[in-house]
Amino acid sequence: MKFRIFLVVLVSSFFVGFISCSNKSQRSRKPVAKITMQPKKNQYEFGDSMTISVVVKNKDGALKDSKLYINNELVTSSDELEFSYSIANLNVLGKHSIKVLSTKTDGVEGVTFQSYEVVSDIKPEQYGYEVVNTYPHNVEHFTQGLEIHNNKFYESTGEKGKSGIYQFDLNSGNILKSFKMEDEYFGEGITIFNNKIYQLTYKAQKGFVYDLNSFARIDSFTFDTPEGWGLAHNGTHLIKTDGSEFLHFIDPESYQVVKKIQVYDDKGPVKFLNELEFYEGELYANIWTTNNAVKIDPNTGKVLAKINFEGLLSVLYNPDKPIDVLNGIAIHPDNGKMYITGKLWPHLYEVKLIKKE
């Protein structure tokens, strides 16, 4: 009797296992797509053409369609197992994501990812500098922004407990007007637009707006990047940096980001973009921790020129009064004179750029 029960259990187990395996083998499998780019390159140049080819392995069942996305935007779809999409002119710098979502008629989906990178098609011009004039600068100011407006000089400073905005006299360095921020905030870059001073903070994800004449705080706003660094404007939008290669263009009334572009030279992304200055349609930016600045086409993000301010830090070296990095760049809108300084520097310099051959 026991042997008969054992046989029944054994046969039942085998039958159940067989059914389970049969069901498993018949389960619909996800379609898999292979994405290739032609011509095949590690980096594409601005203006290049490219074709994205997709081959879908369906494995079992029938394919309903495949959708091709670039940067999460649907660009084309097809119900064929092989299809392609051509881009005649790669005109957006930076890294771009490709996604193919393939769906079978039974609803089973498969997703495949790929990426490509577009660098600038121009080699940046190289500039050095010549010091034209030297002016005093407050050695207690951890400079984050430098501005010239209506022939008056303005500065924003950082560090908690020491942050603020200032109007100062160029020749004497004396403070003419100031606003000290709350100790909890670390001030960052400023720009002056429509008789208002816009200011960023470092890690609070918050910005402030002041009346230009009274320095009274009249508004505040938030932003979604982890950090705020430099600020400028192009006559329409505020332009913000966050320490990466990205420029964020912000509506000055709603404070919403209207677009983002990536800054690239002919080799790759230019990161650590810091203090900004917009002049005659071009954007200048300090590169944090370096003696360098770059001139950028704000429409494309291409680096047009690189400026090397090497030598100023060594001239200012004083073991009894340490200074920090170059930061602060302003161009007089009336005469084109360029002024630079740095964090805790004793001097502010008027400089003339010298193109290198």
XYZ file of C-alpha atoms in Angstrom:
357
model
C 0.000 0.000 0.000
C 2.791 2.390 0.973
C 4.628 1.571 -2.262
C 1.473 2.304 -4.315
C 1.051 5.704 -2.580
C 4.734 6.471 -3.236
C 4.273 5.763 -6.956
C 1.201 7.995 -7.153
C 3.063 10.865 -5.464
C 6.094 10.368 -7.711
C 4.036 10.350 -10.906
C 2.029 13.400 -9.773
C 5.202 15.332 -8.979
C 6.659 14.463 -12.369
C 3.468 15.530 -14.133
C 3.302 18.863 -12.273
C 6.959 19.522 -12.959
C 6.482 18.710 -16.641
C 3.528 21.073 -16.913
C 5.499 23.848 -15.149
C 8.473 23.426 -17.462
C 6.194 23.365 -20.484
C 4.519 26.601 -19.387
C 7.886 28.205 -18.710
C 9.259 27.332 -22.136
C 6.165 28.776 -23.806
C 6.309 32.078 -21.880
C 6.648 35.039 -24.221
C 10.166 36.439 -24.318
C 11.126 40.104 -24.580
C 12.227 41.412 -27.977
C 15.843 42.589 -28.049
C 17.063 45.448 -30.271
C 20.597 46.121 -31.441
C 21.429 49.795 -32.028
C 24.350 50.895 -34.202
C 25.463 54.296 -35.492
C 27.066 54.973 -38.854
C 29.678 56.205 -39.322
C 30.964 54.613 -36.130
C 32.885 57.170 -34.036
C 33.879 57.715 -30.423
C 32.830 61.356 -30.821
C 30.924 63.182 -33.526
C 31.596 66.789 -34.486
C 29.005 69.528 -34.564
C 27.524 69.493 -38.090
C 28.239 65.812 -38.786
C 25.569 63.516 -40.209
C 24.700 60.182 -38.630
C 22.393 57.222 -39.232
C 20.974 55.151 -36.383
C 20.232 51.549 -37.418
C 18.004 49.253 -35.377
C 17.739 45.471 -35.726
C 15.107 43.741 -33.553
C 15.410 40.074 -32.581
C 11.880 38.996 -31.825
C 12.652 35.423 -30.617
C 8.988 34.325 -30.635
C 5.631 35.854 -31.500
C 5.036 38.842 -33.760
C 6.378 42.403 -33.470
C 3.841 45.189 -33.089
C 6.277 48.115 -33.396
C 9.524 49.689 -32.203
C 9.778 53.295 -31.057
C 13.050 55.215 -31.298
C 13.669 57.982 -28.746
C 16.527 60.507 -28.632
C 16.873 62.261 -25.276
C 13.461 60.821 -24.332
C 11.793 62.423 -27.363
C 10.077 60.103 -29.851
C 11.634 60.603 -33.288
C 10.302 57.656 -35.299
C 8.625 54.252 -35.051
C 8.448 51.166 -37.256
C 6.762 47.756 -37.383
C 9.709 46.277 -39.297
C 12.435 44.144 -37.707
C 15.055 46.404 -39.272
C 14.801 50.171 -39.748
C 16.972 53.300 -39.597
C 16.781 57.002 -38.767
C 19.123 59.623 -40.233
C 20.235 62.940 -38.758
C 21.593 65.252 -41.452
C 23.091 67.796 -39.067
C 24.128 67.089 -35.476
C 23.604 70.596 -34.113
C 23.297 70.014 -30.353
C 26.512 69.598 -28.371
C 26.938 67.104 -25.563
C 25.970 63.592 -24.595
C 22.729 62.211 -26.001
C 20.760 59.100 -25.092
C 19.089 56.690 -27.530
C 16.304 54.363 -26.455
C 14.453 51.743 -28.490
C 11.211 50.393 -27.031
C 10.066 47.280 -28.919
C 6.592 45.857 -28.270
C 5.196 42.512 -29.426
C 1.569 41.914 -30.366
C 1.020 40.181 -27.008
C 2.142 43.342 -25.188
C 5.554 42.117 -24.024
C 8.143 44.928 -24.222
C 11.908 45.115 -24.482
C 14.039 48.245 -24.011
C 17.553 48.860 -25.363
C 19.783 51.863 -24.682
C 22.726 53.479 -26.482
C 24.393 56.916 -26.454
C 26.542 59.251 -28.525
C 28.487 62.473 -27.946
C 28.822 65.611 -30.071
C 31.851 67.915 -29.630
C 32.566 71.337 -31.086
C 33.806 71.575 -34.653
C 36.127 74.536 -33.954
C 39.457 74.767 -32.174
C 39.300 77.537 -29.540
C 41.519 80.585 -29.950
C 44.146 81.022 -27.234
C 44.628 84.251 -25.282
C 47.012 85.555 -22.673
C 46.722 88.913 -20.934
C 48.408 92.160 -20.052
C 47.718 94.071 -16.822
C 46.622 97.620 -17.676
C 45.710 98.923 -14.204
C 45.710 97.627 -10.637
C 43.090 98.622 -8.061
C 42.561 97.743 -4.382
C 40.229 94.908 -3.481
C 38.791 93.997 -0.087
C 40.844 91.079 1.246
C 37.889 89.896 3.339
C 35.694 89.395 0.264
C 35.370 85.789 -0.900
C 34.383 86.944 -4.377
C 31.579 85.074 -6.122
C 30.315 87.634 -8.634
C 31.601 90.872 -10.188
C 29.391 93.306 -12.112
C 29.556 96.753 -13.734
C 26.296 98.666 -14.214
C 25.885 102.362 -15.056
C 29.607 102.836 -14.425
C 29.256 101.450 -10.889
C 30.971 98.319 -9.559
C 29.175 95.540 -7.667
C 30.354 92.354 -6.002
C 28.822 89.343 -4.285
C 30.665 87.301 -1.671
C 30.461 83.814 -0.211
C 31.128 81.835 2.977
C 28.524 81.405 5.677
C 28.407 84.377 8.018
C 30.311 86.534 5.520
C 28.080 86.492 2.444
C 26.535 89.611 0.948
C 26.277 92.005 -1.970
C 28.226 95.250 -2.259
C 28.589 98.372 -4.331
C 32.166 99.652 -4.124
C 34.395 102.421 -5.428
C 36.877 101.167 -8.011
C 39.748 103.508 -7.146
C 39.638 103.227 -3.359
C 37.917 99.875 -2.885
C 35.640 101.492 -0.297
C 32.196 99.950 0.208
C 29.419 102.372 -0.780
C 26.400 100.160 -0.179
C 25.905 96.642 1.157
C 23.469 93.925 2.172
C 24.627 91.182 4.532
C 22.942 87.829 4.066
C 21.702 85.621 6.876
C 24.458 83.436 8.354
C 22.782 80.269 7.061
C 23.411 81.238 3.423
C 26.564 80.918 1.337
C 26.268 83.590 -1.360
C 27.163 82.950 -4.987
C 27.017 84.782 -8.332
C 24.986 87.907 -9.158
C 23.690 89.698 -12.229
C 21.897 93.032 -12.661
C 18.835 93.087 -14.901
C 15.850 95.463 -15.109
C 17.029 97.450 -12.064
C 17.169 94.305 -9.961
C 20.081 92.343 -8.533
C 19.629 88.577 -8.859
C 21.764 86.434 -6.558
C 22.322 82.689 -6.170
C 23.192 80.673 -3.098
C 25.597 77.749 -3.047
C 23.722 74.720 -1.679
C 20.414 76.104 -0.394
C 18.838 75.773 -3.894
C 17.555 79.308 -3.434
C 18.081 82.671 -5.081
C 17.263 86.208 -4.005
C 16.229 89.398 -5.806
C 17.097 92.922 -4.597
C 16.108 96.407 -5.633
C 19.160 97.885 -7.345
C 18.877 101.317 -5.749
C 17.978 100.467 -2.154
C 19.463 96.926 -1.917
C 16.163 95.905 -0.286
C 15.336 92.227 -0.806
C 12.135 92.074 -2.839
C 11.776 88.437 -3.934
C 13.216 84.937 -3.781
C 13.136 81.865 -5.990
C 14.215 78.240 -5.993
C 16.141 76.108 -8.481
C 16.470 72.344 -8.814
C 20.217 71.867 -9.324
C 22.068 70.810 -6.151
C 24.286 73.891 -6.321
C 24.252 77.436 -7.689
C 27.503 79.002 -8.957
C 27.593 81.800 -11.536
C 24.912 84.111 -12.922
C 24.568 86.438 -15.919
C 21.836 87.519 -18.347
C 21.527 87.974 -22.114
C 18.860 90.668 -22.076
C 16.076 88.089 -22.059
C 16.993 85.260 -19.700
C 19.115 84.731 -16.632
C 21.970 82.303 -17.295
C 23.093 80.064 -14.425
C 25.977 77.653 -13.870
C 26.088 74.846 -11.314
C 29.683 73.611 -11.492
C 29.055 71.293 -14.437
C 29.249 71.892 -18.196
C 25.594 72.979 -18.305
C 24.200 76.485 -18.804
C 20.647 76.957 -17.528
C 18.541 79.692 -19.148
C 15.916 80.976 -16.706
C 12.881 83.227 -17.164
C 13.525 86.252 -14.876
C 9.844 86.546 -13.909
C 8.663 82.955 -13.453
C 12.159 81.606 -12.602
C 11.436 78.556 -14.752
C 14.233 76.951 -16.787
C 13.413 77.496 -20.466
C 16.391 75.583 -21.895
C 19.712 73.982 -21.049
C 22.811 73.665 -23.208
C 26.128 71.912 -22.700
C 29.458 73.720 -23.118
C 31.987 71.814 -25.237
C 35.281 72.468 -26.939
C 36.713 70.280 -29.708
C 37.762 67.588 -27.233
C 34.853 67.279 -24.819
C 32.813 68.952 -22.076
C 34.155 72.002 -20.244
C 33.181 71.533 -16.605
C 33.418 73.696 -13.481
C 31.924 76.729 -15.219
C 31.730 79.363 -12.514
C 31.373 83.165 -12.520
C 29.794 84.517 -15.717
C 29.809 87.695 -17.792
C 27.732 88.364 -20.912
C 29.151 90.914 -23.359
C 28.276 91.663 -26.994
C 26.520 88.357 -27.563
C 29.221 86.182 -26.014
C 29.542 84.613 -22.591
C 32.706 84.591 -20.483
C 33.184 82.104 -17.645
C 35.833 81.447 -15.021
C 36.840 77.786 -14.718
C 36.903 76.964 -11.015
C 40.255 76.025 -9.394
C 42.167 77.106 -12.510
C 43.796 80.266 -13.877
C 41.626 79.973 -16.976
C 38.493 81.512 -18.396
C 36.603 80.652 -21.573
C 34.567 82.594 -24.107
C 31.397 80.745 -25.116
C 28.847 81.007 -27.905
C 25.670 81.011 -25.751
C 23.547 79.826 -28.675
C 25.412 76.558 -29.230
C 27.676 76.096 -26.192
C 30.830 76.056 -28.348
C 33.986 77.316 -26.650
C 35.278 80.099 -28.895
C 38.400 81.001 -26.923
C 40.439 80.066 -23.866
C 42.095 82.726 -21.724
C 45.062 81.913 -19.488
C 45.554 84.250 -16.503
C 48.527 82.321 -15.192
C 50.968 84.423 -13.172
C 48.548 86.573 -11.192
C 48.332 84.127 -8.286
C 52.106 83.835 -7.956
C 52.452 87.639 -7.883
C 49.877 87.806 -5.090
C 51.414 85.004 -2.994
C 51.687 85.948 0.678
C 52.136 83.184 3.295
C 50.830 85.511 6.010
C 47.591 86.246 4.149
C 46.515 83.276 2.001
C 44.266 83.883 -0.990
C 41.946 81.594 -2.913
C 41.288 81.009 -6.618
C 40.630 83.376 -9.490
C 36.937 84.285 -9.527
C 35.215 87.435 -10.712
C 35.090 88.681 -14.278
C 33.361 91.848 -15.513
C 33.437 93.823 -18.761
C 32.505 97.495 -18.869
C 29.536 97.736 -21.265
C 30.561 101.207 -22.483
C 34.246 100.737 -23.296
C 34.875 96.976 -23.279
C 37.483 97.092 -20.499
C 37.822 93.771 -18.681
C 38.276 93.486 -14.921
C 39.176 90.364 -12.952
C 39.839 89.477 -9.337
C 39.646 86.482 -7.010
C 38.556 85.203 -3.633
C 40.326 87.173 -0.857
C 42.589 88.873 -3.397
C 44.108 92.238 -2.387
C 43.839 93.559 -5.939
C 41.364 93.912 -8.786
C 42.929 94.142 -12.236
C 42.017 95.808 -15.491
C 43.421 93.494 -18.158
C 43.853 93.500 -21.903
C 43.572 90.187 -23.716
C 46.473 89.239 -26.009
C 45.807 86.678 -28.727
C 48.417 83.956 -29.057
C 49.577 83.003 -32.532
